Structures are given as structure tokens and as C-alpha cells.
């Protein structure tokens, strides 16, 4: 009898202890959970966030509704002979060095760069120095030579300057293919009109000179991983062409190339670099673009002797880095800026010239 009563008391105690333990566990869980409940309560609900993000993306797309030029598709060419030539031209633009570089299979006459290192996506990228306006605007007068130039002259300028090589035979297979491709690329642009999104996108002048030292910091953090510490670029496995082009040194463009002008290089990197960037989705601030351009063009590169360039020195661009000039500003200021004083001086001279012409007519 006594044993049964003792067992009942023991069972009662165990039951009470179990209940107390359960209460303690519940309290502990509640205490631990309260901070998380408060945190998530303060966050916006997922559906609202997704809606907001979608609205933001849609708004970003609407900010530029411009109908930019797009090159026609080579696959749409129905004439077999023309298609073969244009396709070869596209191949030469995209992989110039493979055929015409230091180890070229056709000729060994250039520095290893490809045309599309400057004319992105084989000359079809919006504001990537594309070929959209070549067929529609050439032949045209160019102040640099002081003459009317055709497409063949323009292509050979690139071979001699940007590719630091030699002019190729204008009647040869390679030149004919390159020109055929360039003309086809711009065949959907009306003669005399400029393709929307061709050339470079405008970039505001700095109020100061571009700074190569600041540009070196930009280069180290945002460019060096591809183009390497000494700007030498990276060759592919069989050394037929660059995976990442050389930006200075013996295998880069020479000082007569268009990209040696700082405004061209700044616009180029602002709206196209690092890789993956577009004019609608830039990564570099304006000042970074100017400064890194200053750093790159301050480095050693090949020189080309072109004494006949700019026969009318008053037509030289404000950032042409070599004198003589029709103004009093130094070569250093023409190379790095500040450019606003030079621009203002040029405007004054142009206005005076217009006034003199107007008075002469009277």
C-alpha cells in the first residue's frame, strides 16, 4: 500500500517537472524568436520589393527611347559571291592579326591588334566607334589630310596608325573584303545621313587638366586585370591575336591614331569599358574616364612621322597633341587640358571670321 502511494507521488512530481521544462523551453524559444520577428516585421514584404524593382527597371529602360542604328545581318545576303566576300571582311575585322598580324597567315604587316579592338563588335556597337556612317558619308573631306578621302584611304589610315603597320593593296582580296563588309554594315543608312549612335558619345570637358597620376589609380583598379600592369595586354594561346589588346608599348597604336587624342580615348572608355559596359550602363565617372585616358596616352608608344597632317593648322582639334597651333596654348595643354579656354578661343576666332565674311559681302 505504501509502495503504491509512493509511486503515485513520484509520477506526480515527474509530471510537474515535465510541464515546468516544457514552459521553460517555450519561454526560451520565444525570447530567441522575438528579435527575428521584430527584424523581419520592419522589412518590406517581398511582393512589394519585386514590384518596386520591376518599376525601377522599366523606368531605366524608358530613359533612352532612341532608335539607334543596328547593322544588318550578314546571313540575309542572298548573293553567294557577295556573302562570301562580306563574311571574309567580317572575319578580317574581327581577327585582323590572325591574317595580317606579326604571325599573320596572309601578310605579316601589323602590330597584333584587331580592327575590332577599336571598332567594337566588328564595328557594330552603338557608340563603340562603329561603321554605321561610313557608307553614307564617304567619300568626304577630312581636315587631317586636307583632301577628300574614300573608304580605302580611311581603312589604310587605320592600318598605318592604329595597327602601326603598312597600307595594303586597295585592289587586293583583303582590302576588297574589308570595304565590302564596311559598306554592307552601313547599307541601311540613307546616303548623306549620319547613323544614330555612330562615332563616340559626347563627354563634357573637365574644368581642369586630366591627371595621369589619378588615372594610374583608375587603371590599376579597373583596367589592369585585363590589360596587365605594363599595358602589354594578353595574347591568346597560339599568339596569333590579342585576347586583351596592348594599350601602350611597341605593339599598341601609334601616336598618329585617333585614339591618341585624349577626348576620343576618354569617350571610348567611358561608354565601353570595362568590358560589358554600354553607353546606358557606365561604370567610370567622367573624371575617371578623362584621367585614365591621360594615363594611357602618357605612356610610351610607337611614333609615326606624318608631316602632311593638318595642312590648315586652324582646323586642328582642341586636343590634338602636336603643334604648331593657330593659338598660344602649349602642347601640354592641348594634350591634357584644361580645354575650355582653348574651345572659347576657337569660338571667338570663328565668330570674328564670320563677321569679316559678312562685312566683305556687304
mmCIF file with all atom_site columns, N, CA, C and O in Angstrom, residues 244-289:
data_model
loop_
_atom_site.group_PDB
_atom_site.id
_atom_site.type_symbol
_atom_site.label_atom_id
_atom_site.label_alt_id
_atom_site.label_comp_id
_atom_site.label_asym_id
_atom_site.label_entity_id
_atom_site.label_seq_id
_atom_site.pdbx_PDB_ins_code
_atom_site.Cartn_x
_atom_site.Cartn_y
_atom_site.Cartn_z
_atom_site.occupancy
_atom_site.B_iso_or_equiv
_atom_site.pdbx_formal_charge
_atom_site.auth_seq_id
_atom_site.auth_comp_id
_atom_site.auth_asym_id
_atom_site.auth_atom_id
_atom_site.pdbx_PDB_model_num
ATOM 1   N N  . UNK A 1 244 ? 43.261 40.402 -74.851 1.00 0.00 ? 244 UNK A N  1
ATOM 2   C CA . UNK A 1 244 ? 43.096 41.768 -74.348 1.00 0.00 ? 244 UNK A CA 1
ATOM 3   C C  . UNK A 1 244 ? 44.206 42.596 -74.972 1.00 0.00 ? 244 UNK A C  1
ATOM 4   O O  . UNK A 1 244 ? 45.383 42.306 -74.771 1.00 0.00 ? 244 UNK A O  1
ATOM 5   N N  . UNK A 1 245 ? 43.869 43.625 -75.742 1.00 0.00 ? 245 UNK A N  1
ATOM 6   C CA . UNK A 1 245 ? 44.878 44.339 -76.531 1.00 0.00 ? 245 UNK A CA 1
ATOM 7   C C  . UNK A 1 245 ? 45.869 45.148 -75.702 1.00 0.00 ? 245 UNK A C  1
ATOM 8   O O  . UNK A 1 245 ? 45.568 45.588 -74.600 1.00 0.00 ? 245 UNK A O  1
ATOM 9   N N  . UNK A 1 246 ? 47.043 45.340 -76.280 1.00 0.00 ? 246 UNK A N  1
ATOM 10  C CA . UNK A 1 246 ? 48.059 46.194 -75.667 1.00 0.00 ? 246 UNK A CA 1
ATOM 11  C C  . UNK A 1 246 ? 47.604 47.650 -75.760 1.00 0.00 ? 246 UNK A C  1
ATOM 12  O O  . UNK A 1 246 ? 47.160 48.096 -76.818 1.00 0.00 ? 246 UNK A O  1
ATOM 13  N N  . UNK A 1 247 ? 47.731 48.387 -74.667 1.00 0.00 ? 247 UNK A N  1
ATOM 14  C CA . UNK A 1 247 ? 47.304 49.790 -74.639 1.00 0.00 ? 247 UNK A CA 1
ATOM 15  C C  . UNK A 1 247 ? 48.459 50.764 -74.812 1.00 0.00 ? 247 UNK A C  1
ATOM 16  O O  . UNK A 1 247 ? 48.237 51.935 -75.099 1.00 0.00 ? 247 UNK A O  1
ATOM 17  N N  . UNK A 1 248 ? 49.668 50.288 -74.616 1.00 0.00 ? 248 UNK A N  1
ATOM 18  C CA . UNK A 1 248 ? 50.849 51.083 -74.953 1.00 0.00 ? 248 UNK A CA 1
ATOM 19  C C  . UNK A 1 248 ? 51.992 50.122 -75.205 1.00 0.00 ? 248 UNK A C  1
ATOM 20  O O  . UNK A 1 248 ? 51.821 48.911 -75.186 1.00 0.00 ? 248 UNK A O  1
ATOM 21  N N  . UNK A 1 249 ? 53.169 50.666 -75.522 1.00 0.00 ? 249 UNK A N  1
ATOM 22  C CA . UNK A 1 249 ? 54.295 49.815 -75.879 1.00 0.00 ? 249 UNK A CA 1
ATOM 23  C C  . UNK A 1 249 ? 54.354 49.561 -77.375 1.00 0.00 ? 249 UNK A C  1
ATOM 24  O O  . UNK A 1 249 ? 53.538 50.065 -78.151 1.00 0.00 ? 249 UNK A O  1
ATOM 25  N N  . UNK A 1 250 ? 55.326 48.750 -77.794 1.00 0.00 ? 250 UNK A N  1
ATOM 26  C CA . UNK A 1 250 ? 55.620 48.564 -79.226 1.00 0.00 ? 250 UNK A CA 1
ATOM 27  C C  . UNK A 1 250 ? 54.492 47.911 -80.016 1.00 0.00 ? 250 UNK A C  1
ATOM 28  O O  . UNK A 1 250 ? 54.427 48.049 -81.244 1.00 0.00 ? 250 UNK A O  1
ATOM 29  N N  . UNK A 1 251 ? 53.577 47.211 -79.339 1.00 0.00 ? 251 UNK A N  1
ATOM 30  C CA . UNK A 1 251 ? 52.507 46.513 -80.062 1.00 0.00 ? 251 UNK A CA 1
ATOM 31  C C  . UNK A 1 251 ? 51.166 47.232 -79.989 1.00 0.00 ? 251 UNK A C  1
ATOM 32  O O  . UNK A 1 251 ? 50.133 46.653 -80.323 1.00 0.00 ? 251 UNK A O  1
ATOM 33  N N  . UNK A 1 252 ? 51.185 48.490 -79.581 1.00 0.00 ? 252 UNK A N  1
ATOM 34  C CA . UNK A 1 252 ? 49.939 49.242 -79.478 1.00 0.00 ? 252 UNK A CA 1
ATOM 35  C C  . UNK A 1 252 ? 49.829 50.245 -80.624 1.00 0.00 ? 252 UNK A C  1
ATOM 36  O O  . UNK A 1 252 ? 50.697 50.323 -81.496 1.00 0.00 ? 252 UNK A O  1
ATOM 37  N N  . UNK A 1 253 ? 48.748 51.010 -80.648 1.00 0.00 ? 253 UNK A N  1
ATOM 38  C CA . UNK A 1 253 ? 48.557 52.030 -81.671 1.00 0.00 ? 253 UNK A CA 1
ATOM 39  C C  . UNK A 1 253 ? 49.607 53.122 -81.524 1.00 0.00 ? 253 UNK A C  1
ATOM 40  O O  . UNK A 1 253 ? 50.107 53.381 -80.429 1.00 0.00 ? 253 UNK A O  1
ATOM 41  N N  . UNK A 1 254 ? 49.950 53.744 -82.635 1.00 0.00 ? 254 UNK A N  1
ATOM 42  C CA . UNK A 1 254 ? 50.985 54.781 -82.572 1.00 0.00 ? 254 UNK A CA 1
ATOM 43  C C  . UNK A 1 254 ? 50.375 56.162 -82.302 1.00 0.00 ? 254 UNK A C  1
ATOM 44  O O  . UNK A 1 254 ? 49.153 56.300 -82.178 1.00 0.00 ? 254 UNK A O  1
ATOM 45  N N  . UNK A 1 255 ? 51.239 57.157 -82.213 1.00 0.00 ? 255 UNK A N  1
ATOM 46  C CA . UNK A 1 255 ? 50.777 58.486 -81.790 1.00 0.00 ? 255 UNK A CA 1
ATOM 47  C C  . UNK A 1 255 ? 50.087 59.278 -82.904 1.00 0.00 ? 255 UNK A C  1
ATOM 48  O O  . UNK A 1 255 ? 49.758 60.446 -82.721 1.00 0.00 ? 255 UNK A O  1
ATOM 49  N N  . UNK A 1 256 ? 49.848 58.644 -84.047 1.00 0.00 ? 256 UNK A N  1
ATOM 50  C CA . UNK A 1 256 ? 49.069 59.281 -85.095 1.00 0.00 ? 256 UNK A CA 1
ATOM 51  C C  . UNK A 1 256 ? 47.642 58.765 -85.160 1.00 0.00 ? 256 UNK A C  1
ATOM 52  O O  . UNK A 1 256 ? 46.839 59.230 -85.970 1.00 0.00 ? 256 UNK A O  1
ATOM 53  N N  . UNK A 1 257 ? 47.322 57.805 -84.292 1.00 0.00 ? 257 UNK A N  1
ATOM 54  C CA . UNK A 1 257 ? 45.989 57.187 -84.293 1.00 0.00 ? 257 UNK A CA 1
ATOM 55  C C  . UNK A 1 257 ? 44.958 58.108 -83.658 1.00 0.00 ? 257 UNK A C  1
ATOM 56  O O  . UNK A 1 257 ? 45.283 58.945 -82.813 1.00 0.00 ? 257 UNK A O  1
ATOM 57  N N  . UNK A 1 258 ? 43.709 57.920 -84.044 1.00 0.00 ? 258 UNK A N  1
ATOM 58  C CA . UNK A 1 258 ? 42.632 58.735 -83.496 1.00 0.00 ? 258 UNK A CA 1
ATOM 59  C C  . UNK A 1 258 ? 42.483 58.603 -82.000 1.00 0.00 ? 258 UNK A C  1
ATOM 60  O O  . UNK A 1 258 ? 42.139 59.575 -81.307 1.00 0.00 ? 258 UNK A O  1
ATOM 61  N N  . UNK A 1 259 ? 42.750 57.406 -81.460 1.00 0.00 ? 259 UNK A N  1
ATOM 62  C CA . UNK A 1 259 ? 42.612 57.203 -80.019 1.00 0.00 ? 259 UNK A CA 1
ATOM 63  C C  . UNK A 1 259 ? 43.736 57.845 -79.217 1.00 0.00 ? 259 UNK A C  1
ATOM 64  O O  . UNK A 1 259 ? 43.686 57.863 -77.988 1.00 0.00 ? 259 UNK A O  1
ATOM 65  N N  . UNK A 1 260 ? 44.747 58.379 -79.910 1.00 0.00 ? 260 UNK A N  1
ATOM 66  C CA . UNK A 1 260 ? 45.788 59.090 -79.172 1.00 0.00 ? 260 UNK A CA 1
ATOM 67  C C  . UNK A 1 260 ? 45.315 60.476 -78.761 1.00 0.00 ? 260 UNK A C  1
ATOM 68  O O  . UNK A 1 260 ? 45.926 61.109 -77.906 1.00 0.00 ? 260 UNK A O  1
ATOM 69  N N  . UNK A 1 261 ? 44.220 60.936 -79.351 1.00 0.00 ? 261 UNK A N  1
ATOM 70  C CA . UNK A 1 261 ? 43.592 62.169 -78.866 1.00 0.00 ? 261 UNK A CA 1
ATOM 71  C C  . UNK A 1 261 ? 42.798 61.840 -77.609 1.00 0.00 ? 261 UNK A C  1
ATOM 72  O O  . UNK A 1 261 ? 41.954 60.947 -77.597 1.00 0.00 ? 261 UNK A O  1
ATOM 73  N N  . UNK A 1 262 ? 43.057 62.572 -76.546 1.00 0.00 ? 262 UNK A N  1
ATOM 74  C CA . UNK A 1 262 ? 42.508 62.219 -75.235 1.00 0.00 ? 262 UNK A CA 1
ATOM 75  C C  . UNK A 1 262 ? 40.978 62.231 -75.204 1.00 0.00 ? 262 UNK A C  1
ATOM 76  O O  . UNK A 1 262 ? 40.366 61.399 -74.534 1.00 0.00 ? 262 UNK A O  1
ATOM 77  N N  . UNK A 1 263 ? 40.347 63.143 -75.948 1.00 0.00 ? 263 UNK A N  1
ATOM 78  C CA . UNK A 1 263 ? 38.878 63.177 -75.911 1.00 0.00 ? 263 UNK A CA 1
ATOM 79  C C  . UNK A 1 263 ? 38.295 61.903 -76.509 1.00 0.00 ? 263 UNK A C  1
ATOM 80  O O  . UNK A 1 263 ? 37.304 61.366 -76.003 1.00 0.00 ? 263 UNK A O  1
ATOM 81  N N  . UNK A 1 264 ? 38.893 61.407 -77.582 1.00 0.00 ? 264 UNK A N  1
ATOM 82  C CA . UNK A 1 264 ? 38.421 60.161 -78.179 1.00 0.00 ? 264 UNK A CA 1
ATOM 83  C C  . UNK A 1 264 ? 38.602 58.990 -77.223 1.00 0.00 ? 264 UNK A C  1
ATOM 84  O O  . UNK A 1 264 ? 37.697 58.158 -77.065 1.00 0.00 ? 264 UNK A O  1
ATOM 85  N N  . UNK A 1 265 ? 39.764 58.929 -76.582 1.00 0.00 ? 265 UNK A N  1
ATOM 86  C CA . UNK A 1 265 ? 40.015 57.802 -75.681 1.00 0.00 ? 265 UNK A CA 1
ATOM 87  C C  . UNK A 1 265 ? 39.113 57.878 -74.447 1.00 0.00 ? 265 UNK A C  1
ATOM 88  O O  . UNK A 1 265 ? 38.595 56.855 -73.979 1.00 0.00 ? 265 UNK A O  1
ATOM 89  N N  . UNK A 1 266 ? 38.905 59.079 -73.923 1.00 0.00 ? 266 UNK A N  1
ATOM 90  C CA . UNK A 1 266 ? 38.039 59.234 -72.745 1.00 0.00 ? 266 UNK A CA 1
ATOM 91  C C  . UNK A 1 266 ? 36.608 58.810 -73.063 1.00 0.00 ? 266 UNK A C  1
ATOM 92  O O  . UNK A 1 266 ? 35.953 58.117 -72.267 1.00 0.00 ? 266 UNK A O  1
ATOM 93  N N  . UNK A 1 267 ? 36.101 59.218 -74.217 1.00 0.00 ? 267 UNK A N  1
ATOM 94  C CA . UNK A 1 267 ? 34.747 58.817 -74.624 1.00 0.00 ? 267 UNK A CA 1
ATOM 95  C C  . UNK A 1 267 ? 34.676 57.298 -74.820 1.00 0.00 ? 267 UNK A C  1
ATOM 96  O O  . UNK A 1 267 ? 33.684 56.656 -74.442 1.00 0.00 ? 267 UNK A O  1
ATOM 97  N N  . UNK A 1 268 ? 35.703 56.761 -75.424 1.00 0.00 ? 268 UNK A N  1
ATOM 98  C CA . UNK A 1 268 ? 35.751 55.320 -75.692 1.00 0.00 ? 268 UNK A CA 1
ATOM 99  C C  . UNK A 1 268 ? 35.646 54.510 -74.405 1.00 0.00 ? 268 UNK A C  1
ATOM 100 O O  . UNK A 1 268 ? 34.829 53.596 -74.285 1.00 0.00 ? 268 UNK A O  1
ATOM 101 N N  . UNK A 1 269 ? 36.469 54.859 -73.407 1.00 0.00 ? 269 UNK A N  1
ATOM 102 C CA . UNK A 1 269 ? 36.456 54.078 -72.167 1.00 0.00 ? 269 UNK A CA 1
ATOM 103 C C  . UNK A 1 269 ? 35.219 54.372 -71.319 1.00 0.00 ? 269 UNK A C  1
ATOM 104 O O  . UNK A 1 269 ? 34.685 53.480 -70.658 1.00 0.00 ? 269 UNK A O  1
ATOM 105 N N  . UNK A 1 270 ? 34.749 55.616 -71.340 1.00 0.00 ? 270 UNK A N  1
ATOM 106 C CA . UNK A 1 270 ? 33.580 55.982 -70.538 1.00 0.00 ? 270 UNK A CA 1
ATOM 107 C C  . UNK A 1 270 ? 32.378 55.130 -70.901 1.00 0.00 ? 270 UNK A C  1
ATOM 108 O O  . UNK A 1 270 ? 31.655 54.639 -70.018 1.00 0.00 ? 270 UNK A O  1
ATOM 109 N N  . UNK A 1 271 ? 32.138 54.946 -72.201 1.00 0.00 ? 271 UNK A N  1
ATOM 110 C CA . UNK A 1 271 ? 30.901 54.294 -72.636 1.00 0.00 ? 271 UNK A CA 1
ATOM 111 C C  . UNK A 1 271 ? 31.073 52.851 -73.098 1.00 0.00 ? 271 UNK A C  1
ATOM 112 O O  . UNK A 1 271 ? 30.103 52.218 -73.505 1.00 0.00 ? 271 UNK A O  1
ATOM 113 N N  . UNK A 1 272 ? 32.308 52.313 -72.968 1.00 0.00 ? 272 UNK A N  1
ATOM 114 C CA . UNK A 1 272 ? 32.531 50.942 -73.433 1.00 0.00 ? 272 UNK A CA 1
ATOM 115 C C  . UNK A 1 272 ? 33.369 50.070 -72.491 1.00 0.00 ? 272 UNK A C  1
ATOM 116 O O  . UNK A 1 272 ? 33.459 48.857 -72.713 1.00 0.00 ? 272 UNK A O  1
ATOM 117 N N  . UNK A 1 273 ? 33.979 50.676 -71.490 1.00 0.00 ? 273 UNK A N  1
ATOM 118 C CA . UNK A 1 273 ? 34.878 49.921 -70.630 1.00 0.00 ? 273 UNK A CA 1
ATOM 119 C C  . UNK A 1 273 ? 34.551 50.123 -69.158 1.00 0.00 ? 273 UNK A C  1
ATOM 120 O O  . UNK A 1 273 ? 34.042 51.193 -68.791 1.00 0.00 ? 273 UNK A O  1
ATOM 121 N N  . UNK A 1 274 ? 34.882 49.133 -68.307 1.00 0.00 ? 274 UNK A N  1
ATOM 122 C CA . UNK A 1 274 ? 35.407 47.805 -68.603 1.00 0.00 ? 274 UNK A CA 1
ATOM 123 C C  . UNK A 1 274 ? 34.429 46.980 -69.445 1.00 0.00 ? 274 UNK A C  1
ATOM 124 O O  . UNK A 1 274 ? 33.285 47.378 -69.643 1.00 0.00 ? 274 UNK A O  1
ATOM 125 N N  . UNK A 1 275 ? 34.899 45.838 -69.928 1.00 0.00 ? 275 UNK A N  1
ATOM 126 C CA . UNK A 1 275 ? 34.078 45.012 -70.806 1.00 0.00 ? 275 UNK A CA 1
ATOM 127 C C  . UNK A 1 275 ? 32.703 44.746 -70.198 1.00 0.00 ? 275 UNK A C  1
ATOM 128 O O  . UNK A 1 275 ? 32.580 44.472 -69.008 1.00 0.00 ? 275 UNK A O  1
ATOM 129 N N  . UNK A 1 276 ? 31.696 44.825 -71.052 1.00 0.00 ? 276 UNK A N  1
ATOM 130 C CA . UNK A 1 276 ? 30.323 44.607 -70.600 1.00 0.00 ? 276 UNK A CA 1
ATOM 131 C C  . UNK A 1 276 ? 29.557 45.894 -70.400 1.00 0.00 ? 276 UNK A C  1
ATOM 132 O O  . UNK A 1 276 ? 28.329 45.900 -70.352 1.00 0.00 ? 276 UNK A O  1
ATOM 133 N N  . UNK A 1 277 ? 30.289 47.005 -70.293 1.00 0.00 ? 277 UNK A N  1
ATOM 134 C CA . UNK A 1 277 ? 29.661 48.320 -70.114 1.00 0.00 ? 277 UNK A CA 1
ATOM 135 C C  . UNK A 1 277 ? 29.072 48.794 -71.437 1.00 0.00 ? 277 UNK A C  1
ATOM 136 O O  . UNK A 1 277 ? 29.604 48.507 -72.514 1.00 0.00 ? 277 UNK A O  1
ATOM 137 N N  . UNK A 1 278 ? 27.962 49.525 -71.374 1.00 0.00 ? 278 UNK A N  1
ATOM 138 C CA . UNK A 1 278 ? 27.392 50.169 -72.548 1.00 0.00 ? 278 UNK A CA 1
ATOM 139 C C  . UNK A 1 278 ? 27.161 51.646 -72.236 1.00 0.00 ? 278 UNK A C  1
ATOM 140 O O  . UNK A 1 278 ? 27.312 52.068 -71.083 1.00 0.00 ? 278 UNK A O  1
ATOM 141 N N  . UNK A 1 279 ? 26.758 52.401 -73.241 1.00 0.00 ? 279 UNK A N  1
ATOM 142 C CA . UNK A 1 279 ? 26.508 53.830 -73.024 1.00 0.00 ? 279 UNK A CA 1
ATOM 143 C C  . UNK A 1 279 ? 25.315 54.065 -72.108 1.00 0.00 ? 279 UNK A C  1
ATOM 144 O O  . UNK A 1 279 ? 25.145 55.154 -71.564 1.00 0.00 ? 279 UNK A O  1
ATOM 145 N N  . UNK A 1 280 ? 24.485 53.039 -71.898 1.00 0.00 ? 280 UNK A N  1
ATOM 146 C CA . UNK A 1 280 ? 23.351 53.150 -70.989 1.00 0.00 ? 280 UNK A CA 1
ATOM 147 C C  . UNK A 1 280 ? 23.676 52.631 -69.595 1.00 0.00 ? 280 UNK A C  1
ATOM 148 O O  . UNK A 1 280 ? 22.897 52.777 -68.667 1.00 0.00 ? 280 UNK A O  1
ATOM 149 N N  . UNK A 1 281 ? 24.827 51.999 -69.459 1.00 0.00 ? 281 UNK A N  1
ATOM 150 C CA . UNK A 1 281 ? 25.182 51.357 -68.188 1.00 0.00 ? 281 UNK A CA 1
ATOM 151 C C  . UNK A 1 281 ? 26.678 51.530 -67.955 1.00 0.00 ? 281 UNK A C  1
ATOM 152 O O  . UNK A 1 281 ? 27.456 50.601 -68.131 1.00 0.00 ? 281 UNK A O  1
ATOM 153 N N  . UNK A 1 282 ? 27.095 52.748 -67.599 1.00 0.00 ? 282 UNK A N  1
ATOM 154 C CA . UNK A 1 282 ? 28.517 53.046 -67.461 1.00 0.00 ? 282 UNK A CA 1
ATOM 155 C C  . UNK A 1 282 ? 29.018 52.726 -66.053 1.00 0.00 ? 282 UNK A C  1
ATOM 156 O O  . UNK A 1 282 ? 28.244 52.624 -65.114 1.00 0.00 ? 282 UNK A O  1
ATOM 157 N N  . UNK A 1 283 ? 30.321 52.577 -65.937 1.00 0.00 ? 283 UNK A N  1
ATOM 158 C CA . UNK A 1 283 ? 30.926 52.285 -64.640 1.00 0.00 ? 283 UNK A CA 1
ATOM 159 C C  . UNK A 1 283 ? 31.875 53.388 -64.184 1.00 0.00 ? 283 UNK A C  1
ATOM 160 O O  . UNK A 1 283 ? 31.975 53.692 -63.004 1.00 0.00 ? 283 UNK A O  1
ATOM 161 N N  . UNK A 1 284 ? 32.566 54.006 -65.126 1.00 0.00 ? 284 UNK A N  1
ATOM 162 C CA . UNK A 1 284 ? 33.527 55.056 -64.779 1.00 0.00 ? 284 UNK A CA 1
ATOM 163 C C  . UNK A 1 284 ? 32.836 56.413 -64.668 1.00 0.00 ? 284 UNK A C  1
ATOM 164 O O  . UNK A 1 284 ? 31.976 56.756 -65.483 1.00 0.00 ? 284 UNK A O  1
ATOM 165 N N  . UNK A 1 285 ? 33.237 57.178 -63.665 1.00 0.00 ? 285 UNK A N  1
ATOM 166 C CA . UNK A 1 285 ? 32.809 58.572 -63.585 1.00 0.00 ? 285 UNK A CA 1
ATOM 167 C C  . UNK A 1 285 ? 33.505 59.346 -64.703 1.00 0.00 ? 285 UNK A C  1
ATOM 168 O O  . UNK A 1 285 ? 34.541 58.911 -65.214 1.00 0.00 ? 285 UNK A O  1
ATOM 169 N N  . UNK A 1 286 ? 32.957 60.497 -65.063 1.00 0.00 ? 286 UNK A N  1
ATOM 170 C CA . UNK A 1 286 ? 33.562 61.292 -66.138 1.00 0.00 ? 286 UNK A CA 1
ATOM 171 C C  . UNK A 1 286 ? 35.028 61.594 -65.845 1.00 0.00 ? 286 UNK A C  1
ATOM 172 O O  . UNK A 1 286 ? 35.891 61.452 -66.717 1.00 0.00 ? 286 UNK A O  1
ATOM 173 N N  . UNK A 1 287 ? 35.320 62.024 -64.626 1.00 0.00 ? 287 UNK A N  1
ATOM 174 C CA . UNK A 1 287 ? 36.693 62.367 -64.267 1.00 0.00 ? 287 UNK A CA 1
ATOM 175 C C  . UNK A 1 287 ? 37.611 61.149 -64.368 1.00 0.00 ? 287 UNK A C  1
ATOM 176 O O  . UNK A 1 287 ? 38.761 61.260 -64.790 1.00 0.00 ? 287 UNK A O  1
ATOM 177 N N  . UNK A 1 288 ? 37.100 59.978 -63.985 1.00 0.00 ? 288 UNK A N  1
ATOM 178 C CA . UNK A 1 288 ? 37.908 58.760 -64.084 1.00 0.00 ? 288 UNK A CA 1
ATOM 179 C C  . UNK A 1 288 ? 38.237 58.449 -65.536 1.00 0.00 ? 288 UNK A C  1
ATOM 180 O O  . UNK A 1 288 ? 39.358 58.035 -65.864 1.00 0.00 ? 288 UNK A O  1
ATOM 181 N N  . UNK A 1 289 ? 37.259 58.649 -66.419 1.00 0.00 ? 289 UNK A N  1
ATOM 182 C CA . UNK A 1 289 ? 37.481 58.385 -67.843 1.00 0.00 ? 289 UNK A CA 1
ATOM 183 C C  . UNK A 1 289 ? 38.560 59.310 -68.405 1.00 0.00 ? 289 UNK A C  1
ATOM 184 O O  . UNK A 1 289 ? 39.471 58.872 -69.123 1.00 0.00 ? 289 UNK A O  1
#
